Amino acid sequence: MIYNVAALLSGEVGATRVYSIEDESIAHEDGDFHGVSGVVRLTRTDRGILLRGEATGGGVNECSRCLEPAVSVLHTAFEDEYFPINGDLGPGSSLLRQEVVEEEEIPEFWIDEANDMDTSEAIRQGFVSETPMAPLCRPDCAGICPECGTNRNTNPCECEIVAIDPRLAGLLDLKIPENQDIHI
Ligand SMILES: [Zn+2]
Ligand SMILES: [Zn+2]
């Protein structure tokens, strides 16, 4: 998913290369994605290279109920512009050197000194935005028993789970003082 774009950068605006991605992996400290397949289109713009494409891949998270691994198959479409760090490849390629750029306008994606463009971070961010907020290892995951703490998928326990309204739970602790007569 790293492409050398030296030829594209020295070509005409609008020139496009298309690459397919097959069964790649993206490793990251926040979580890896595997079996990544898809297609990317790299188009020369007047400032750099526009990356467009779509990809499918699998991510592994913690199941939100039982904390075991939960695999999510994700599909993302992405569009991000990359800017060359080299200043000698045509107009607009030296964005930071020759122009005054506001802090919030500093681009996120760069083409490195060797004119290599790594698309994996843009694809990874696409997958992250598609990852479910509460992943499940399976749709009917039984979760962890709140009484004994065992995983009820693999080890069903005998605990009776009595749901008590937390606002009423305090009433169970109320004791009537012993030296007080109660007249009914
Ligand atoms: Zn689970
Ligand atoms: Zn239990």
mmCIF file of C-alpha atoms and ligand atoms in Angstrom:
data_model
loop_
_atom_site.group_PDB
_atom_site.id
_atom_site.type_symbol
_atom_site.label_atom_id
_atom_site.label_comp_id
_atom_site.label_asym_id
_atom_site.label_seq_id
_atom_site.Cartn_x
_atom_site.Cartn_y
_atom_site.Cartn_z
ATOM 1 C CA MET A 1 0.000 0.000 0.000
ATOM 2 C CA ILE A 2 3.049 2.229 -0.472
ATOM 3 C CA TYR A 3 3.332 3.620 -4.002
ATOM 4 C CA ASN A 4 6.131 5.587 -5.603
ATOM 5 C CA VAL A 5 4.514 8.600 -7.197
ATOM 6 C CA ALA A 6 7.584 10.376 -8.644
ATOM 7 C CA ALA A 7 6.368 9.854 -12.218
ATOM 8 C CA LEU A 8 2.831 10.920 -11.332
ATOM 9 C CA LEU A 9 4.085 14.078 -9.583
ATOM 10 C CA SER A 10 6.070 15.135 -12.633
ATOM 11 C CA GLY A 11 3.131 14.442 -14.936
ATOM 12 C CA GLU A 12 0.047 16.399 -15.884
ATOM 13 C CA VAL A 13 -2.663 17.431 -13.464
ATOM 14 C CA GLY A 14 -5.405 14.835 -13.758
ATOM 15 C CA ALA A 15 -3.100 11.909 -14.558
ATOM 16 C CA THR A 16 -4.324 8.849 -12.666
ATOM 17 C CA ARG A 17 -2.928 5.482 -11.624
ATOM 18 C CA VAL A 18 -5.111 2.700 -10.306
ATOM 19 C CA TYR A 19 -3.835 -0.028 -7.991
ATOM 20 C CA SER A 20 -5.601 -2.969 -6.442
ATOM 21 C CA ILE A 21 -4.978 -4.090 -2.882
ATOM 22 C CA GLU A 22 -5.165 -7.777 -2.099
ATOM 23 C CA ASP A 23 -5.050 -9.378 1.330
ATOM 24 C CA GLU A 24 -2.810 -6.787 2.952
ATOM 25 C CA SER A 25 -2.473 -5.997 6.668
ATOM 26 C CA ILE A 26 -2.332 -2.663 8.456
ATOM 27 C CA ALA A 27 -0.582 -2.741 11.819
ATOM 28 C CA HIS A 28 -1.186 0.034 14.343
ATOM 29 C CA GLU A 29 -0.914 0.369 18.117
ATOM 30 C CA ASP A 30 -4.652 1.125 18.314
ATOM 31 C CA GLY A 31 -5.552 -2.093 16.490
ATOM 32 C CA ASP A 32 -4.617 -4.031 13.362
ATOM 33 C CA PHE A 33 -6.666 -4.694 10.255
ATOM 34 C CA HIS A 34 -6.223 -7.868 8.236
ATOM 35 C CA GLY A 35 -7.386 -9.261 4.921
ATOM 36 C CA VAL A 36 -7.491 -5.763 3.470
ATOM 37 C CA SER A 37 -8.597 -5.743 -0.180
ATOM 38 C CA GLY A 38 -9.805 -2.980 -2.428
ATOM 39 C CA VAL A 39 -8.786 -0.462 -5.024
ATOM 40 C CA VAL A 40 -7.057 2.925 -4.853
ATOM 41 C CA ARG A 41 -6.934 5.680 -7.461
ATOM 42 C CA LEU A 42 -4.084 8.199 -7.292
ATOM 43 C CA THR A 43 -4.699 11.396 -9.239
ATOM 44 C CA ARG A 44 -2.255 14.270 -9.718
ATOM 45 C CA THR A 45 -3.739 17.533 -8.476
ATOM 46 C CA ASP A 46 -2.232 21.002 -8.721
ATOM 47 C CA ARG A 47 -0.942 20.571 -5.142
ATOM 48 C CA GLY A 48 -0.189 16.879 -4.762
ATOM 49 C CA ILE A 49 -1.933 13.553 -5.164
ATOM 50 C CA LEU A 50 -5.600 12.855 -4.480
ATOM 51 C CA LEU A 51 -6.184 9.400 -3.046
ATOM 52 C CA ARG A 52 -9.617 7.906 -3.637
ATOM 53 C CA GLY A 53 -10.708 4.332 -3.161
ATOM 54 C CA GLU A 54 -12.523 1.746 -1.185
ATOM 55 C CA ALA A 55 -11.436 -1.203 0.872
ATOM 56 C CA THR A 56 -12.778 -4.115 2.881
ATOM 57 C CA GLY A 57 -10.959 -5.576 5.852
ATOM 58 C CA GLY A 58 -11.310 -7.254 9.213
ATOM 59 C CA GLY A 59 -10.614 -5.618 12.556
ATOM 60 C CA VAL A 60 -10.398 -7.269 15.951
ATOM 61 C CA ASN A 61 -11.754 -5.504 19.022
ATOM 62 C CA GLU A 62 -12.819 -6.487 22.499
ATOM 63 C CA CYS A 63 -16.407 -7.749 22.700
ATOM 64 C CA SER A 64 -18.345 -5.121 24.621
ATOM 65 C CA ARG A 65 -20.154 -7.814 26.661
ATOM 66 C CA CYS A 66 -17.631 -10.597 27.351
ATOM 67 C CA LEU A 67 -14.282 -8.878 26.520
ATOM 68 C CA GLU A 68 -13.220 -11.768 24.245
ATOM 69 C CA PRO A 69 -12.006 -10.901 20.712
ATOM 70 C CA ALA A 70 -14.740 -9.652 18.398
ATOM 71 C CA VAL A 71 -14.025 -9.633 14.642
ATOM 72 C CA SER A 72 -15.721 -6.914 12.588
ATOM 73 C CA VAL A 73 -15.719 -6.976 8.783
ATOM 74 C CA LEU A 74 -15.544 -3.377 7.641
ATOM 75 C CA HIS A 75 -16.001 -1.547 4.375
ATOM 76 C CA THR A 76 -14.796 1.992 3.851
ATOM 77 C CA ALA A 77 -14.641 4.532 1.037
ATOM 78 C CA PHE A 78 -12.014 7.234 1.440
ATOM 79 C CA GLU A 79 -10.781 10.411 -0.211
ATOM 80 C CA ASP A 80 -7.693 12.245 1.036
ATOM 81 C CA GLU A 81 -5.175 14.585 -0.549
ATOM 82 C CA TYR A 82 -1.466 13.911 -0.058
ATOM 83 C CA PHE A 83 1.187 16.592 -0.357
ATOM 84 C CA PRO A 84 4.822 16.110 -1.442
ATOM 85 C CA ILE A 85 7.516 17.031 1.086
ATOM 86 C CA ASN A 86 9.973 17.513 -1.804
ATOM 87 C CA GLY A 87 9.909 21.047 -3.074
ATOM 88 C CA ASP A 88 11.180 20.412 -6.581
ATOM 89 C CA LEU A 89 8.334 18.560 -8.236
ATOM 90 C CA GLY A 90 6.229 21.180 -9.869
ATOM 91 C CA PRO A 91 3.878 23.919 -8.733
ATOM 92 C CA GLY A 92 2.307 23.548 -5.345
ATOM 93 C CA SER A 93 4.696 20.831 -4.236
ATOM 94 C CA SER A 94 6.402 23.038 -1.697
ATOM 95 C CA LEU A 95 3.274 23.979 0.170
ATOM 96 C CA LEU A 96 4.898 24.488 3.551
ATOM 97 C CA ARG A 97 8.122 26.101 2.307
ATOM 98 C CA GLN A 98 6.825 28.793 0.027
ATOM 99 C CA GLU A 99 3.378 29.558 1.339
ATOM 100 C CA VAL A 100 2.249 30.809 4.675
ATOM 101 C CA VAL A 101 -0.005 28.053 5.893
ATOM 102 C CA GLU A 102 -2.355 28.440 8.806
ATOM 103 C CA GLU A 103 -1.922 25.861 11.555
ATOM 104 C CA GLU A 104 -5.292 24.259 10.870
ATOM 105 C CA GLU A 105 -4.459 23.989 7.167
ATOM 106 C CA ILE A 106 -1.314 21.905 7.622
ATOM 107 C CA PRO A 107 -2.131 18.698 5.782
ATOM 108 C CA GLU A 108 -2.247 15.370 7.546
ATOM 109 C CA PHE A 109 -0.937 13.201 4.715
ATOM 110 C CA TRP A 110 2.488 13.529 3.154
ATOM 111 C CA ILE A 111 4.466 11.958 0.330
ATOM 112 C CA ASP A 112 7.959 11.323 1.721
ATOM 113 C CA GLU A 113 11.386 12.442 0.436
ATOM 114 C CA ALA A 114 11.662 9.332 -1.769
ATOM 115 C CA ASN A 115 8.265 10.216 -3.300
ATOM 116 C CA ASP A 116 6.700 7.199 -1.638
ATOM 117 C CA MET A 117 3.063 7.620 -0.689
ATOM 118 C CA ASP A 118 1.806 5.354 2.096
ATOM 119 C CA THR A 119 -1.949 4.952 1.773
ATOM 120 C CA SER A 120 -2.366 2.666 4.764
ATOM 121 C CA GLU A 121 -3.051 5.405 7.345
ATOM 122 C CA ALA A 122 -5.879 6.913 5.260
ATOM 123 C CA ILE A 123 -7.393 3.453 4.817
ATOM 124 C CA ARG A 124 -6.915 2.672 8.509
ATOM 125 C CA GLN A 125 -8.728 5.850 9.534
ATOM 126 C CA GLY A 126 -11.563 4.854 7.205
ATOM 127 C CA PHE A 127 -11.846 1.488 8.930
ATOM 128 C CA VAL A 128 -11.709 3.083 12.388
ATOM 129 C CA SER A 129 -14.637 5.349 11.536
ATOM 130 C CA GLU A 130 -16.661 2.287 10.441
ATOM 131 C CA THR A 131 -15.850 0.230 13.554
ATOM 132 C CA PRO A 132 -18.958 -0.332 15.706
ATOM 133 C CA MET A 133 -19.082 1.515 19.048
ATOM 134 C CA ALA A 134 -19.989 -1.673 20.919
ATOM 135 C CA PRO A 135 -18.508 -4.640 19.030
ATOM 136 C CA LEU A 136 -19.875 -8.112 19.791
ATOM 137 C CA CYS A 137 -18.068 -11.477 19.444
ATOM 138 C CA ARG A 138 -21.396 -12.847 18.199
ATOM 139 C CA PRO A 139 -24.860 -11.278 18.015
ATOM 140 C CA ASP A 140 -26.208 -13.325 20.946
ATOM 141 C CA CYS A 141 -23.168 -13.025 23.221
ATOM 142 C CA ALA A 142 -24.336 -13.834 26.756
ATOM 143 C CA GLY A 143 -21.658 -11.658 28.369
ATOM 144 C CA ILE A 144 -20.008 -11.917 31.762
ATOM 145 C CA CYS A 145 -22.060 -12.869 34.834
ATOM 146 C CA PRO A 146 -22.228 -9.827 37.121
ATOM 147 C CA GLU A 147 -22.457 -12.144 40.160
ATOM 148 C CA CYS A 148 -19.582 -14.599 39.683
ATOM 149 C CA GLY A 149 -17.657 -13.055 36.799
ATOM 150 C CA THR A 150 -17.551 -16.104 34.519
ATOM 151 C CA ASN A 151 -18.020 -15.892 30.765
ATOM 152 C CA ARG A 152 -21.557 -17.176 30.298
ATOM 153 C CA ASN A 153 -20.867 -18.140 26.644
ATOM 154 C CA THR A 154 -18.439 -20.883 27.644
ATOM 155 C CA ASN A 155 -19.405 -21.550 31.243
ATOM 156 C CA PRO A 156 -23.076 -20.990 32.027
ATOM 157 C CA CYS A 157 -23.383 -20.418 35.768
ATOM 158 C CA GLU A 158 -26.255 -20.980 38.202
ATOM 159 C CA CYS A 159 -26.347 -17.445 39.520
ATOM 160 C CA GLU A 160 -29.736 -15.864 39.852
ATOM 161 C CA ILE A 161 -29.513 -12.351 38.584
ATOM 162 C CA VAL A 162 -32.017 -10.204 40.441
ATOM 163 C CA ALA A 163 -32.345 -6.825 38.903
ATOM 164 C CA ILE A 164 -32.696 -4.214 41.601
ATOM 165 C CA ASP A 165 -33.406 -0.643 40.787
ATOM 166 C CA PRO A 166 -30.226 1.062 42.005
ATOM 167 C CA ARG A 167 -32.340 3.883 43.486
ATOM 168 C CA LEU A 168 -34.147 1.346 45.736
ATOM 169 C CA ALA A 169 -31.117 -0.780 46.627
ATOM 170 C CA GLY A 170 -30.332 1.405 49.641
ATOM 171 C CA LEU A 171 -33.687 0.514 51.227
ATOM 172 C CA LEU A 172 -32.536 -3.087 51.732
ATOM 173 C CA ASP A 173 -29.996 -1.873 54.278
ATOM 174 C CA LEU A 174 -32.524 -0.005 56.412
ATOM 175 C CA LYS A 175 -32.754 -1.360 59.961
ATOM 176 C CA ILE A 176 -35.356 -0.533 62.521
ATOM 177 C CA PRO A 177 -33.673 0.564 65.761
ATOM 178 C CA GLU A 178 -34.026 -2.251 68.383
ATOM 179 C CA ASN A 179 -35.095 -0.086 71.307
ATOM 180 C CA GLN A 180 -38.021 1.378 69.505
ATOM 181 C CA ASP A 181 -41.509 -0.057 69.891
ATOM 182 C CA ILE A 182 -43.529 -0.337 66.793
ATOM 183 C CA HIS A 183 -47.282 0.022 67.164
ATOM 184 C CA ILE A 184 -49.311 -1.245 64.340
HETATM 185 ZN ZN ZN B 1 -18.876 -11.553 23.632
HETATM 186 ZN ZN ZN B 2 -22.658 -16.330 37.697
#
